[in-house]
Amino acid sequence: MSDRLNVGDKVEDFTLPDETGAERSLTELLAEGPVVLFFYPAALSAGCTAEACHFRDLAAEFAAVGARPVGISGDTVDKQKEFAGKNTLGVPLLSDVDGTIRERFGVKRGFSLAPTKRATFVIGEDRTILEVVSSELRMNTHADRALAALRVHRK
């Protein structure tokens, strides 16, 4: 298992299906500005719902700094679609079923019930990581700290 990616690291491009089944590449997502890639353990679980809804609720603030939140987990496209629809999330939810991307970012967990650690990576347009947030229990920390980092980088 690789070490987790950190601030200053460059992220390799990748492509995964979103909740509609459309293939989305990191390069395409970054074309409109920074991406806040938030990894979560399981769609529809209480903690992940709270975290994803906080990102949704801060949509205007993310838009104001030109950034886009993007969720990612090991859930299937169908489960991501249900998660997005049930909570009107309005952000792309990527399906990393085989775990390739969570492994690349170093957020793979050893046990299979929740194979993905909760972690958020703020990625600049040049694919450089600007901020990393890792908190398993404080759901709102992810969006709040990502926004704070984006505001600093815009100055």
PDB file of N, CA, C and O in Angstrom, residues 45-86:
ATOM      1  N   SER A  45     -24.576   5.917   3.978  1.00  0.00           N
ATOM      2  CA  SER A  45     -24.359   5.742   5.418  1.00  0.00           C
ATOM      3  C   SER A  45     -24.529   7.114   6.078  1.00  0.00           C
ATOM      4  O   SER A  45     -24.414   8.152   5.429  1.00  0.00           O
ATOM      5  N   ALA A  46     -24.794   7.116   7.365  1.00  0.00           N
ATOM      6  CA  ALA A  46     -25.107   8.365   8.077  1.00  0.00           C
ATOM      7  C   ALA A  46     -23.985   9.392   7.989  1.00  0.00           C
ATOM      8  O   ALA A  46     -24.208  10.558   7.654  1.00  0.00           O
ATOM      9  N   GLY A  47     -22.750   8.969   8.290  1.00  0.00           N
ATOM     10  CA  GLY A  47     -21.623   9.901   8.280  1.00  0.00           C
ATOM     11  C   GLY A  47     -21.349  10.459   6.899  1.00  0.00           C
ATOM     12  O   GLY A  47     -21.110  11.655   6.728  1.00  0.00           O
ATOM     13  N   CYS A  48     -21.389   9.595   5.908  1.00  0.00           N
ATOM     14  CA  CYS A  48     -21.094  10.027   4.545  1.00  0.00           C
ATOM     15  C   CYS A  48     -22.198  10.940   4.017  1.00  0.00           C
ATOM     16  O   CYS A  48     -21.932  11.880   3.270  1.00  0.00           O
ATOM     17  N   THR A  49     -23.429  10.681   4.419  1.00  0.00           N
ATOM     18  CA  THR A  49     -24.539  11.549   4.024  1.00  0.00           C
ATOM     19  C   THR A  49     -24.340  12.933   4.629  1.00  0.00           C
ATOM     20  O   THR A  49     -24.476  13.954   3.941  1.00  0.00           O
ATOM     21  N   ALA A  50     -23.983  12.990   5.908  1.00  0.00           N
ATOM     22  CA  ALA A  50     -23.742  14.281   6.573  1.00  0.00           C
ATOM     23  C   ALA A  50     -22.620  15.044   5.870  1.00  0.00           C
ATOM     24  O   ALA A  50     -22.735  16.246   5.606  1.00  0.00           O
ATOM     25  N   GLU A  51     -21.542  14.333   5.546  1.00  0.00           N
ATOM     26  CA  GLU A  51     -20.395  14.972   4.894  1.00  0.00           C
ATOM     27  C   GLU A  51     -20.787  15.496   3.513  1.00  0.00           C
ATOM     28  O   GLU A  51     -20.532  16.653   3.175  1.00  0.00           O
ATOM     29  N   ALA A  52     -21.416  14.640   2.699  1.00  0.00           N
ATOM     30  CA  ALA A  52     -21.786  15.021   1.330  1.00  0.00           C
ATOM     31  C   ALA A  52     -22.808  16.163   1.338  1.00  0.00           C
ATOM     32  O   ALA A  52     -22.718  17.083   0.512  1.00  0.00           O
ATOM     33  N   CYS A  53     -23.743  16.147   2.279  1.00  0.00           N
ATOM     34  CA  CYS A  53     -24.749  17.209   2.352  1.00  0.00           C
ATOM     35  C   CYS A  53     -24.115  18.541   2.757  1.00  0.00           C
ATOM     36  O   CYS A  53     -24.563  19.597   2.322  1.00  0.00           O
ATOM     37  N   HIS A  54     -23.056  18.494   3.560  1.00  0.00           N
ATOM     38  CA  HIS A  54     -22.372  19.729   3.931  1.00  0.00           C
ATOM     39  C   HIS A  54     -21.685  20.326   2.696  1.00  0.00           C
ATOM     40  O   HIS A  54     -21.734  21.545   2.479  1.00  0.00           O
ATOM     41  N   PHE A  55     -21.079  19.480   1.860  1.00  0.00           N
ATOM     42  CA  PHE A  55     -20.516  19.972   0.603  1.00  0.00           C
ATOM     43  C   PHE A  55     -21.631  20.597  -0.247  1.00  0.00           C
ATOM     44  O   PHE A  55     -21.461  21.675  -0.808  1.00  0.00           O
ATOM     45  N   ARG A  56     -22.780  19.909  -0.338  1.00  0.00           N
ATOM     46  CA  ARG A  56     -23.917  20.422  -1.111  1.00  0.00           C
ATOM     47  C   ARG A  56     -24.358  21.786  -0.580  1.00  0.00           C
ATOM     48  O   ARG A  56     -24.585  22.723  -1.337  1.00  0.00           O
ATOM     49  N   ASP A  57     -24.456  21.899   0.747  1.00  0.00           N
ATOM     50  CA  ASP A  57     -24.950  23.130   1.358  1.00  0.00           C
ATOM     51  C   ASP A  57     -24.003  24.308   1.154  1.00  0.00           C
ATOM     52  O   ASP A  57     -24.416  25.461   1.253  1.00  0.00           O
ATOM     53  N   LEU A  58     -22.737  24.024   0.877  1.00  0.00           N
ATOM     54  CA  LEU A  58     -21.745  25.077   0.654  1.00  0.00           C
ATOM     55  C   LEU A  58     -21.474  25.304  -0.842  1.00  0.00           C
ATOM     56  O   LEU A  58     -20.478  25.920  -1.211  1.00  0.00           O
ATOM     57  N   ALA A  59     -22.383  24.831  -1.692  1.00  0.00           N
ATOM     58  CA  ALA A  59     -22.180  24.915  -3.147  1.00  0.00           C
ATOM     59  C   ALA A  59     -21.878  26.336  -3.610  1.00  0.00           C
ATOM     60  O   ALA A  59     -20.983  26.559  -4.428  1.00  0.00           O
ATOM     61  N   ALA A  60     -22.599  27.314  -3.077  1.00  0.00           N
ATOM     62  CA  ALA A  60     -22.392  28.710  -3.497  1.00  0.00           C
ATOM     63  C   ALA A  60     -20.999  29.191  -3.113  1.00  0.00           C
ATOM     64  O   ALA A  60     -20.345  29.902  -3.883  1.00  0.00           O
ATOM     65  N   GLU A  61     -20.535  28.794  -1.919  1.00  0.00           N
ATOM     66  CA  GLU A  61     -19.190  29.197  -1.484  1.00  0.00           C
ATOM     67  C   GLU A  61     -18.111  28.570  -2.358  1.00  0.00           C
ATOM     68  O   GLU A  61     -17.131  29.224  -2.695  1.00  0.00           O
ATOM     69  N   PHE A  62     -18.305  27.297  -2.723  1.00  0.00           N
ATOM     70  CA  PHE A  62     -17.320  26.661  -3.612  1.00  0.00           C
ATOM     71  C   PHE A  62     -17.339  27.333  -4.983  1.00  0.00           C
ATOM     72  O   PHE A  62     -16.297  27.603  -5.565  1.00  0.00           O
ATOM     73  N   ALA A  63     -18.529  27.649  -5.487  1.00  0.00           N
ATOM     74  CA  ALA A  63     -18.640  28.327  -6.784  1.00  0.00           C
ATOM     75  C   ALA A  63     -17.946  29.689  -6.731  1.00  0.00           C
ATOM     76  O   ALA A  63     -17.283  30.094  -7.687  1.00  0.00           O
ATOM     77  N   ALA A  64     -18.069  30.366  -5.609  1.00  0.00           N
ATOM     78  CA  ALA A  64     -17.475  31.704  -5.456  1.00  0.00           C
ATOM     79  C   ALA A  64     -15.950  31.668  -5.551  1.00  0.00           C
ATOM     80  O   ALA A  64     -15.341  32.644  -5.985  1.00  0.00           O
ATOM     81  N   VAL A  65     -15.336  30.555  -5.157  1.00  0.00           N
ATOM     82  CA  VAL A  65     -13.876  30.437  -5.272  1.00  0.00           C
ATOM     83  C   VAL A  65     -13.484  29.650  -6.528  1.00  0.00           C
ATOM     84  O   VAL A  65     -12.334  29.289  -6.712  1.00  0.00           O
ATOM     85  N   GLY A  66     -14.466  29.365  -7.383  1.00  0.00           N
ATOM     86  CA  GLY A  66     -14.198  28.727  -8.671  1.00  0.00           C
ATOM     87  C   GLY A  66     -13.883  27.251  -8.588  1.00  0.00           C
ATOM     88  O   GLY A  66     -13.289  26.686  -9.503  1.00  0.00           O
ATOM     89  N   ALA A  67     -14.269  26.608  -7.486  1.00  0.00           N
ATOM     90  CA  ALA A  67     -13.920  25.195  -7.290  1.00  0.00           C
ATOM     91  C   ALA A  67     -15.152  24.304  -7.358  1.00  0.00           C
ATOM     92  O   ALA A  67     -16.279  24.760  -7.195  1.00  0.00           O
ATOM     93  N   ARG A  68     -14.897  23.027  -7.568  1.00  0.00           N
ATOM     94  CA  ARG A  68     -15.980  22.064  -7.671  1.00  0.00           C
ATOM     95  C   ARG A  68     -15.698  20.858  -6.776  1.00  0.00           C
ATOM     96  O   ARG A  68     -14.683  20.192  -6.936  1.00  0.00           O
ATOM     97  N   PRO A  69     -16.623  20.573  -5.835  1.00  0.00           N
ATOM     98  CA  PRO A  69     -16.495  19.339  -5.064  1.00  0.00           C
ATOM     99  C   PRO A  69     -16.859  18.130  -5.923  1.00  0.00           C
ATOM    100  O   PRO A  69     -17.785  18.201  -6.735  1.00  0.00           O
ATOM    101  N   VAL A  70     -16.125  17.048  -5.734  1.00  0.00           N
ATOM    102  CA  VAL A  70     -16.377  15.790  -6.434  1.00  0.00           C
ATOM    103  C   VAL A  70     -16.219  14.670  -5.414  1.00  0.00           C
ATOM    104  O   VAL A  70     -15.162  14.532  -4.803  1.00  0.00           O
ATOM    105  N   GLY A  71     -17.268  13.883  -5.217  1.00  0.00           N
ATOM    106  CA  GLY A  71     -17.207  12.763  -4.284  1.00  0.00           C
ATOM    107  C   GLY A  71     -16.656  11.520  -4.962  1.00  0.00           C
ATOM    108  O   GLY A  71     -16.766  11.356  -6.181  1.00  0.00           O
ATOM    109  N   ILE A  72     -16.070  10.636  -4.172  1.00  0.00           N
ATOM    110  CA  ILE A  72     -15.534   9.385  -4.716  1.00  0.00           C
ATOM    111  C   ILE A  72     -15.565   8.308  -3.636  1.00  0.00           C
ATOM    112  O   ILE A  72     -15.198   8.551  -2.491  1.00  0.00           O
ATOM    113  N   SER A  73     -16.055   7.125  -4.022  1.00  0.00           N
ATOM    114  CA  SER A  73     -16.050   5.986  -3.104  1.00  0.00           C
ATOM    115  C   SER A  73     -16.022   4.706  -3.918  1.00  0.00           C
ATOM    116  O   SER A  73     -16.093   4.734  -5.139  1.00  0.00           O
ATOM    117  N   GLY A  74     -15.972   3.593  -3.222  1.00  0.00           N
ATOM    118  CA  GLY A  74     -15.952   2.298  -3.890  1.00  0.00           C
ATOM    119  C   GLY A  74     -17.340   1.789  -4.246  1.00  0.00           C
ATOM    120  O   GLY A  74     -17.485   0.644  -4.675  1.00  0.00           O
ATOM    121  N   ASP A  75     -18.353   2.628  -4.079  1.00  0.00           N
ATOM    122  CA  ASP A  75     -19.721   2.214  -4.381  1.00  0.00           C
ATOM    123  C   ASP A  75     -19.960   2.111  -5.888  1.00  0.00           C
ATOM    124  O   ASP A  75     -19.287   2.772  -6.677  1.00  0.00           O
ATOM    125  N   THR A  76     -20.952   1.320  -6.263  1.00  0.00           N
ATOM    126  CA  THR A  76     -21.302   1.152  -7.673  1.00  0.00           C
ATOM    127  C   THR A  76     -21.959   2.422  -8.207  1.00  0.00           C
ATOM    128  O   THR A  76     -22.439   3.263  -7.436  1.00  0.00           O
ATOM    129  N   VAL A  77     -22.008   2.526  -9.530  1.00  0.00           N
ATOM    130  CA  VAL A  77     -22.663   3.660 -10.181  1.00  0.00           C
ATOM    131  C   VAL A  77     -24.114   3.766  -9.697  1.00  0.00           C
ATOM    132  O   VAL A  77     -24.593   4.857  -9.371  1.00  0.00           O
ATOM    133  N   ASP A  78     -24.829   2.642  -9.624  1.00  0.00           N
ATOM    134  CA  ASP A  78     -26.230   2.664  -9.196  1.00  0.00           C
ATOM    135  C   ASP A  78     -26.388   3.180  -7.769  1.00  0.00           C
ATOM    136  O   ASP A  78     -27.307   3.939  -7.474  1.00  0.00           O
ATOM    137  N   LYS A  79     -25.483   2.768  -6.896  1.00  0.00           N
ATOM    138  CA  LYS A  79     -25.575   3.228  -5.506  1.00  0.00           C
ATOM    139  C   LYS A  79     -25.244   4.726  -5.416  1.00  0.00           C
ATOM    140  O   LYS A  79     -25.872   5.462  -4.663  1.00  0.00           O
ATOM    141  N   GLN A  80     -24.268   5.168  -6.209  1.00  0.00           N
ATOM    142  CA  GLN A  80     -23.931   6.594  -6.244  1.00  0.00           C
ATOM    143  C   GLN A  80     -25.128   7.403  -6.747  1.00  0.00           C
ATOM    144  O   GLN A  80     -25.431   8.481  -6.233  1.00  0.00           O
ATOM    145  N   LYS A  81     -25.818   6.864  -7.762  1.00  0.00           N
ATOM    146  CA  LYS A  81     -26.986   7.554  -8.319  1.00  0.00           C
ATOM    147  C   LYS A  81     -28.082   7.678  -7.259  1.00  0.00           C
ATOM    148  O   LYS A  81     -28.701   8.737  -7.111  1.00  0.00           O
ATOM    149  N   GLU A  82     -28.309   6.618  -6.516  1.00  0.00           N
ATOM    150  CA  GLU A  82     -29.310   6.640  -5.450  1.00  0.00           C
ATOM    151  C   GLU A  82     -28.918   7.665  -4.376  1.00  0.00           C
ATOM    152  O   GLU A  82     -29.747   8.447  -3.903  1.00  0.00           O
ATOM    153  N   PHE A  83     -27.641   7.664  -4.000  1.00  0.00           N
ATOM    154  CA  PHE A  83     -27.108   8.585  -2.980  1.00  0.00           C
ATOM    155  C   PHE A  83     -27.303  10.038  -3.435  1.00  0.00           C
ATOM    156  O   PHE A  83     -27.803  10.884  -2.690  1.00  0.00           O
ATOM    157  N   ALA A  84     -26.927  10.318  -4.686  1.00  0.00           N
ATOM    158  CA  ALA A  84     -27.044  11.683  -5.224  1.00  0.00           C
ATOM    159  C   ALA A  84     -28.499  12.119  -5.281  1.00  0.00           C
ATOM    160  O   ALA A  84     -28.843  13.238  -4.894  1.00  0.00           O
ATOM    161  N   GLY A  85     -29.362  11.227  -5.740  1.00  0.00           N
ATOM    162  CA  GLY A  85     -30.776  11.559  -5.894  1.00  0.00           C
ATOM    163  C   GLY A  85     -31.490  11.750  -4.576  1.00  0.00           C
ATOM    164  O   GLY A  85     -32.245  12.712  -4.383  1.00  0.00           O
ATOM    165  N   LYS A  86     -31.234  10.860  -3.650  1.00  0.00           N
ATOM    166  CA  LYS A  86     -31.907  10.909  -2.347  1.00  0.00           C
ATOM    167  C   LYS A  86     -31.556  12.184  -1.588  1.00  0.00           C
ATOM    168  O   LYS A  86     -32.359  12.695  -0.821  1.00  0.00           O
TER     169      LYS A  86
END
